[in-house]
PDB file of C-alpha atoms in Angstrom:
ATOM      1  CA  SER A   9      10.282 -24.418  14.328  1.00  0.00           C
ATOM      2  CA  GLY A  10      11.942 -23.199  10.954  1.00  0.00           C
ATOM      3  CA  GLU A  11       9.167 -25.932   9.630  1.00  0.00           C
ATOM      4  CA  GLU A  12       7.081 -24.496   5.709  1.00  0.00           C
ATOM      5  CA  LEU A  13       3.538 -24.160   7.081  1.00  0.00           C
ATOM      6  CA  ALA A  14       1.885 -23.384   3.241  1.00  0.00           C
ATOM      7  CA  SER A  15       3.625 -22.190  -0.029  1.00  0.00           C
ATOM      8  CA  LEU A  16       1.415 -19.347  -1.143  1.00  0.00           C
ATOM      9  CA  GLU A  17       1.629 -19.201  -4.982  1.00  0.00           C
ATOM     10  CA  LYS A  18       0.341 -17.954  -8.184  1.00  0.00           C
ATOM     11  CA  THR A  19       1.773 -19.341 -11.370  1.00  0.00           C
ATOM     12  CA  GLY A  20       2.797 -16.405 -13.852  1.00  0.00           C
ATOM     13  CA  THR A  21       3.255 -13.475 -11.039  1.00  0.00           C
ATOM     14  CA  SER A  22       6.754 -12.006  -9.017  1.00  0.00           C
ATOM     15  CA  LEU A  23       5.773 -11.101  -5.581  1.00  0.00           C
ATOM     16  CA  TYR A  24       7.605  -7.365  -4.274  1.00  0.00           C
ATOM     17  CA  ASN A  25       5.482  -6.369  -1.093  1.00  0.00           C
ATOM     18  CA  PHE A  26       2.601  -8.059   1.198  1.00  0.00           C
ATOM     19  CA  ALA A  27       1.220  -7.345   4.810  1.00  0.00           C
ATOM     20  CA  PHE A  28      -0.379  -8.893   7.134  1.00  0.00           C
ATOM     21  CA  SER A  29      -4.296  -7.760   8.554  1.00  0.00           C
ATOM     22  CA  HIS A  30      -4.184  -7.229  11.822  1.00  0.00           C
ATOM     23  CA  ASP A  31      -5.499  -9.718  12.563  1.00  0.00           C
ATOM     24  CA  GLY A  32      -2.861 -12.037  10.416  1.00  0.00           C
ATOM     25  CA  GLN A  33      -5.815 -14.515   9.393  1.00  0.00           C
ATOM     26  CA  ILE A  34      -5.257 -12.697   5.735  1.00  0.00           C
ATOM     27  CA  LEU A  35      -1.978 -12.085   3.419  1.00  0.00           C
ATOM     28  CA  VAL A  36      -2.121  -9.387   1.470  1.00  0.00           C
ATOM     29  CA  SER A  37       0.320  -9.280  -1.019  1.00  0.00           C
ATOM     30  CA  ALA A  38       1.013  -6.949  -4.574  1.00  0.00           C
ATOM     31  CA  ALA A  39       2.596  -8.536  -7.834  1.00  0.00           C
ATOM     32  CA  TYR A  40       3.509  -8.730 -11.338  1.00  0.00           C
ATOM     33  CA  SER A  41       0.880 -11.127 -13.591  1.00  0.00           C
ATOM     34  CA  GLN A  42       2.789 -11.931 -16.921  1.00  0.00           C
ATOM     35  CA  ASN A  43       0.049 -13.204 -17.312  1.00  0.00           C
ATOM     36  CA  SER A  44      -1.701  -9.051 -18.058  1.00  0.00           C
ATOM     37  CA  ASP A  45       1.546  -7.453 -18.621  1.00  0.00           C
ATOM     38  CA  HIS A  46       0.654  -5.043 -14.792  1.00  0.00           C
ATOM     39  CA  SER A  47       0.271  -5.460 -10.860  1.00  0.00           C
ATOM     40  CA  GLU A  48      -2.775  -6.864  -8.763  1.00  0.00           C
ATOM     41  CA  ILE A  49      -2.692  -7.115  -5.655  1.00  0.00           C
ATOM     42  CA  THR A  50      -4.554 -11.042  -3.853  1.00  0.00           C
ATOM     43  CA  LEU A  51      -5.639 -11.379  -0.343  1.00  0.00           C
ATOM     44  CA  TRP A  52      -4.902 -15.017   0.418  1.00  0.00           C
ATOM     45  CA  ASP A  53      -6.664 -17.169   3.564  1.00  0.00           C
ATOM     46  CA  VAL A  54      -3.056 -17.366   5.614  1.00  0.00           C
ATOM     47  CA  VAL A  55      -5.120 -20.500   7.515  1.00  0.00           C
ATOM     48  CA  ASN A  56      -6.411 -22.816   4.504  1.00  0.00           C
ATOM     49  CA  ALA A  57      -3.050 -21.422   2.622  1.00  0.00           C
ATOM     50  CA  ALA A  58      -5.813 -20.418  -0.367  1.00  0.00           C
ATOM     51  CA  GLU A  59      -6.286 -17.263  -2.119  1.00  0.00           C
ATOM     52  CA  ILE A  60      -9.866 -15.614  -1.034  1.00  0.00           C
ATOM     53  CA  LEU A  61     -11.906 -13.841  -4.079  1.00  0.00           C
ATOM     54  CA  PRO A  62     -13.045 -10.621  -3.746  1.00  0.00           C
ATOM     55  CA  GLU A  63     -15.990  -8.109  -4.732  1.00  0.00           C
ATOM     56  CA  SER A  64     -14.255  -6.201  -6.790  1.00  0.00           C
ATOM     57  CA  LYS A  65     -10.126  -6.075  -8.412  1.00  0.00           C
ATOM     58  CA  ILE A  66      -8.067  -4.520  -6.435  1.00  0.00           C
ATOM     59  CA  GLU A  67      -5.645  -2.891  -8.683  1.00  0.00           C
ATOM     60  CA  GLY A  68      -2.201  -1.297  -7.417  1.00  0.00           C
ATOM     61  CA  THR A  69       2.180  -1.822  -7.136  1.00  0.00           C
ATOM     62  CA  THR A  70       2.117  -0.897  -3.504  1.00  0.00           C
ATOM     63  CA  LEU A  71       0.184  -0.908  -0.187  1.00  0.00           C
ATOM     64  CA  ALA A  72      -0.312  -1.214   3.384  1.00  0.00           C
ATOM     65  CA  VAL A  73      -3.123  -2.798   5.521  1.00  0.00           C
ATOM     66  CA  SER A  74      -4.564  -0.739   7.999  1.00  0.00           C
ATOM     67  CA  PRO A  75      -3.219  -2.204  11.379  1.00  0.00           C
ATOM     68  CA  ILE A  76      -7.069  -1.843  12.644  1.00  0.00           C
ATOM     69  CA  GLY A  77     -10.360  -3.326  10.472  1.00  0.00           C
ATOM     70  CA  GLU A  78     -10.100  -4.295   6.793  1.00  0.00           C
ATOM     71  CA  THR A  79      -8.566  -1.602   4.995  1.00  0.00           C
ATOM     72  CA  ILE A  80      -6.611  -1.603   2.475  1.00  0.00           C
ATOM     73  CA  ALA A  81      -4.592   1.050   1.021  1.00  0.00           C
ATOM     74  CA  THR A  82      -3.124   1.072  -2.212  1.00  0.00           C
ATOM     75  CA  GLY A  83      -1.637   3.703  -5.078  1.00  0.00           C
ATOM     76  CA  GLY A  84       0.854   3.089  -8.182  1.00  0.00           C
ATOM     77  CA  TYR A  85       2.039   4.173 -11.924  1.00  0.00           C
ATOM     78  CA  ASP A  86      -1.996   3.019 -12.423  1.00  0.00           C
ATOM     79  CA  ALA A  87      -3.450   2.969  -9.968  1.00  0.00           C
ATOM     80  CA  PRO A  88      -4.815   6.254  -7.955  1.00  0.00           C
ATOM     81  CA  LEU A  89      -4.435   6.456  -4.135  1.00  0.00           C
ATOM     82  CA  ARG A  90      -6.870   4.817  -2.313  1.00  0.00           C
ATOM     83  CA  LEU A  91      -8.429   2.866   0.773  1.00  0.00           C
ATOM     84  CA  MET A  92     -11.067   0.109   0.361  1.00  0.00           C
ATOM     85  CA  ASP A  93     -11.703  -2.563   1.865  1.00  0.00           C
ATOM     86  CA  PHE A  94     -11.179  -6.803   1.846  1.00  0.00           C
ATOM     87  CA  ASN A  95     -13.906  -6.889  -0.700  1.00  0.00           C
ATOM     88  CA  GLY A  96     -12.078  -4.271  -2.927  1.00  0.00           C
ATOM     89  CA  GLN A  97     -14.992  -1.929  -2.781  1.00  0.00           C
ATOM     90  CA  VAL A  98     -13.293   1.807  -2.879  1.00  0.00           C
ATOM     91  CA  SER A  99     -14.509   4.046   0.696  1.00  0.00           C
ATOM     92  CA  LEU A 100     -11.961   6.361   0.143  1.00  0.00           C
ATOM     93  CA  THR A 101     -10.290   7.714  -2.701  1.00  0.00           C
ATOM     94  CA  LEU A 102      -6.955   9.967  -1.568  1.00  0.00           C
ATOM     95  CA  ASP A 103      -5.428  11.249  -5.089  1.00  0.00           C
ATOM     96  CA  GLU A 104      -7.249  10.473  -8.157  1.00  0.00           C
ATOM     97  CA  GLU A 105      -3.410  11.121 -10.285  1.00  0.00           C
ATOM     98  CA  PRO A 106      -2.627   7.973 -10.456  1.00  0.00           C
ATOM     99  CA  LYS A 107       1.377   8.389 -10.102  1.00  0.00           C
ATOM    100  CA  PRO A 108       4.158   6.260  -8.566  1.00  0.00           C
ATOM    101  CA  VAL A 109       4.076   5.405  -5.301  1.00  0.00           C
ATOM    102  CA  ILE A 110       7.329   4.060  -3.355  1.00  0.00           C
ATOM    103  CA  ASP A 111       5.712   3.655   0.181  1.00  0.00           C
ATOM    104  CA  LEU A 112       3.012   3.950   2.086  1.00  0.00           C
ATOM    105  CA  ALA A 113       2.699   3.061   5.876  1.00  0.00           C
ATOM    106  CA  PHE A 114      -1.037   3.330   8.191  1.00  0.00           C
ATOM    107  CA  SER A 115      -0.236   4.807  12.422  1.00  0.00           C
ATOM    108  CA  PRO A 116      -0.569   2.201  14.619  1.00  0.00           C
ATOM    109  CA  ASN A 117      -4.172   3.751  15.170  1.00  0.00           C
ATOM    110  CA  GLY A 118      -4.906   3.039  11.599  1.00  0.00           C
ATOM    111  CA  LYS A 119      -5.895   7.056  11.520  1.00  0.00           C
ATOM    112  CA  ILE A 120      -3.075   8.931   9.581  1.00  0.00           C
ATOM    113  CA  LEU A 121      -1.609   7.520   6.411  1.00  0.00           C
ATOM    114  CA  ALA A 122       1.293   8.375   4.774  1.00  0.00           C
ATOM    115  CA  SER A 123       2.411   7.746   1.674  1.00  0.00           C
ATOM    116  CA  ALA A 124       6.159   8.326  -0.324  1.00  0.00           C
ATOM    117  CA  THR A 125       4.977   9.600  -3.856  1.00  0.00           C
ATOM    118  CA  MET A 126       7.430  10.110  -6.572  1.00  0.00           C
ATOM    119  CA  ASP A 127       6.505  13.611  -8.781  1.00  0.00           C
ATOM    120  CA  THR A 128       8.327  14.836 -11.929  1.00  0.00           C
ATOM    121  CA  SER A 129      12.136  15.550 -12.523  1.00  0.00           C
ATOM    122  CA  GLY A 130      13.538  18.785 -11.740  1.00  0.00           C
ATOM    123  CA  GLU A 131      16.876  20.321 -11.756  1.00  0.00           C
ATOM    124  CA  MET A 132      18.666  18.248  -8.921  1.00  0.00           C
ATOM    125  CA  GLY A 133      16.797  14.350  -9.276  1.00  0.00           C
ATOM    126  CA  LEU A 134      13.529  12.995  -9.202  1.00  0.00           C
ATOM    127  CA  ASN A 135      11.308  14.744  -6.326  1.00  0.00           C
ATOM    128  CA  THR A 136       8.995  12.828  -3.879  1.00  0.00           C
ATOM    129  CA  THR A 137       6.298  14.116  -1.671  1.00  0.00           C
ATOM    130  CA  LEU A 138       4.735  12.624   1.341  1.00  0.00           C
ATOM    131  CA  LYS A 139       2.103  12.836   2.928  1.00  0.00           C
ATOM    132  CA  LEU A 140       0.136  12.605   5.930  1.00  0.00           C
ATOM    133  CA  TRP A 141      -3.557  11.657   5.695  1.00  0.00           C
ATOM    134  CA  ASP A 142      -6.109  11.683   7.764  1.00  0.00           C
ATOM    135  CA  THR A 143      -8.237   8.062   7.225  1.00  0.00           C
ATOM    136  CA  ILE A 144     -11.521   8.820   7.534  1.00  0.00           C
ATOM    137  CA  SER A 145     -12.203  12.539   5.932  1.00  0.00           C
ATOM    138  CA  GLY A 146      -8.714  12.466   2.917  1.00  0.00           C
ATOM    139  CA  GLU A 147      -7.696  15.500   3.906  1.00  0.00           C
ATOM    140  CA  ILE A 148      -3.862  16.386   3.707  1.00  0.00           C
ATOM    141  CA  LEU A 149      -2.379  17.030   7.132  1.00  0.00           C
ATOM    142  CA  HIS A 150       1.224  17.352   6.367  1.00  0.00           C
ATOM    143  CA  THR A 151       3.200  17.672   3.080  1.00  0.00           C
ATOM    144  CA  LEU A 152       6.849  17.249   2.584  1.00  0.00           C
ATOM    145  CA  GLU A 153       8.827  17.347  -0.299  1.00  0.00           C
ATOM    146  CA  LYS A 154      12.559  16.888  -0.883  1.00  0.00           C
ATOM    147  CA  ASN A 155      15.033  16.189  -3.880  1.00  0.00           C
ATOM    148  CA  ASN A 156      16.521  12.661  -4.750  1.00  0.00           C
ATOM    149  CA  GLY A 157      13.907  11.727  -2.285  1.00  0.00           C
ATOM    150  CA  TYR A 158      11.929   9.667  -0.077  1.00  0.00           C
ATOM    151  CA  ASN A 159      12.889   6.236  -0.214  1.00  0.00           C
ATOM    152  CA  ARG A 160      10.507   3.931   3.037  1.00  0.00           C
ATOM    153  CA  ILE A 161       8.674   5.687   5.960  1.00  0.00           C
ATOM    154  CA  THR A 162       7.733   3.839   8.911  1.00  0.00           C
ATOM    155  CA  PHE A 163       5.291   5.317  12.293  1.00  0.00           C
ATOM    156  CA  SER A 164       7.081   4.231  15.990  1.00  0.00           C
ATOM    157  CA  PRO A 165       5.129   1.602  17.286  1.00  0.00           C
ATOM    158  CA  ASP A 166       2.926   5.069  19.805  1.00  0.00           C
ATOM    159  CA  GLY A 167       1.898   6.796  16.819  1.00  0.00           C
ATOM    160  CA  THR A 168       4.020  10.230  17.760  1.00  0.00           C
ATOM    161  CA  GLN A 169       7.250   9.924  14.699  1.00  0.00           C
ATOM    162  CA  LEU A 170       7.684   8.709  11.596  1.00  0.00           C
ATOM    163  CA  ALA A 171      11.236   7.876  10.844  1.00  0.00           C
ATOM    164  CA  THR A 172      11.956   8.062   6.595  1.00  0.00           C
ATOM    165  CA  ALA A 173      14.318   6.659   4.073  1.00  0.00           C
ATOM    166  CA  THR A 174      15.644   9.224   1.914  1.00  0.00           C
ATOM    167  CA  SER A 175      18.547   9.167  -0.966  1.00  0.00           C
TER     168      SER A 175
END
C-alpha cells in the first residue's frame, strides 16, 4: 500500500547498515553515534517499533544476520570479527585483530560466512581479503586477496556461488 508502518529512530545516530532476522521480527542496524563517537549495533522489535536491549553490548561497523537462527556476524574498525547471538553473547571469534570490514554475507544455509576486509595499503593501492569461514568451527575454508579489492559480496540463493563487486 506504500503506507509507512513505523519509524525506528535513535537520536544522535546516522544509520548505514541494517538487516532483518530470518523471521522478519527483528531488524538489526549499525549506526554511527555522534554522542559516543563510535559505531553501535542496535536490535529493533519490528512489531512494536521498539529498541531491544541485549544483555551485552554488540560492537562493530558491519553486520550480517544469519538466515537461520539468531546469529549476527559483526566486525569493524575497532571490533574483531565475531559471531554472536541476539543477546550479545559471543559464540565464536573468527578474527581477533580488529580491521576494517567492508562487507559480510551468510550462505543461505548459514553454514558459511563470507567476509571482505581491508588490509594494508600496498604498492598498487588498497589490498582487501575475502575469506570464507565455517560458522560452526571458525575454520577458514578459503582465502582470496585482491588489490583495490572486494567491495560487496553475496551468495547465490542455492549457496553454490559467491558474487563479488570489485574496484
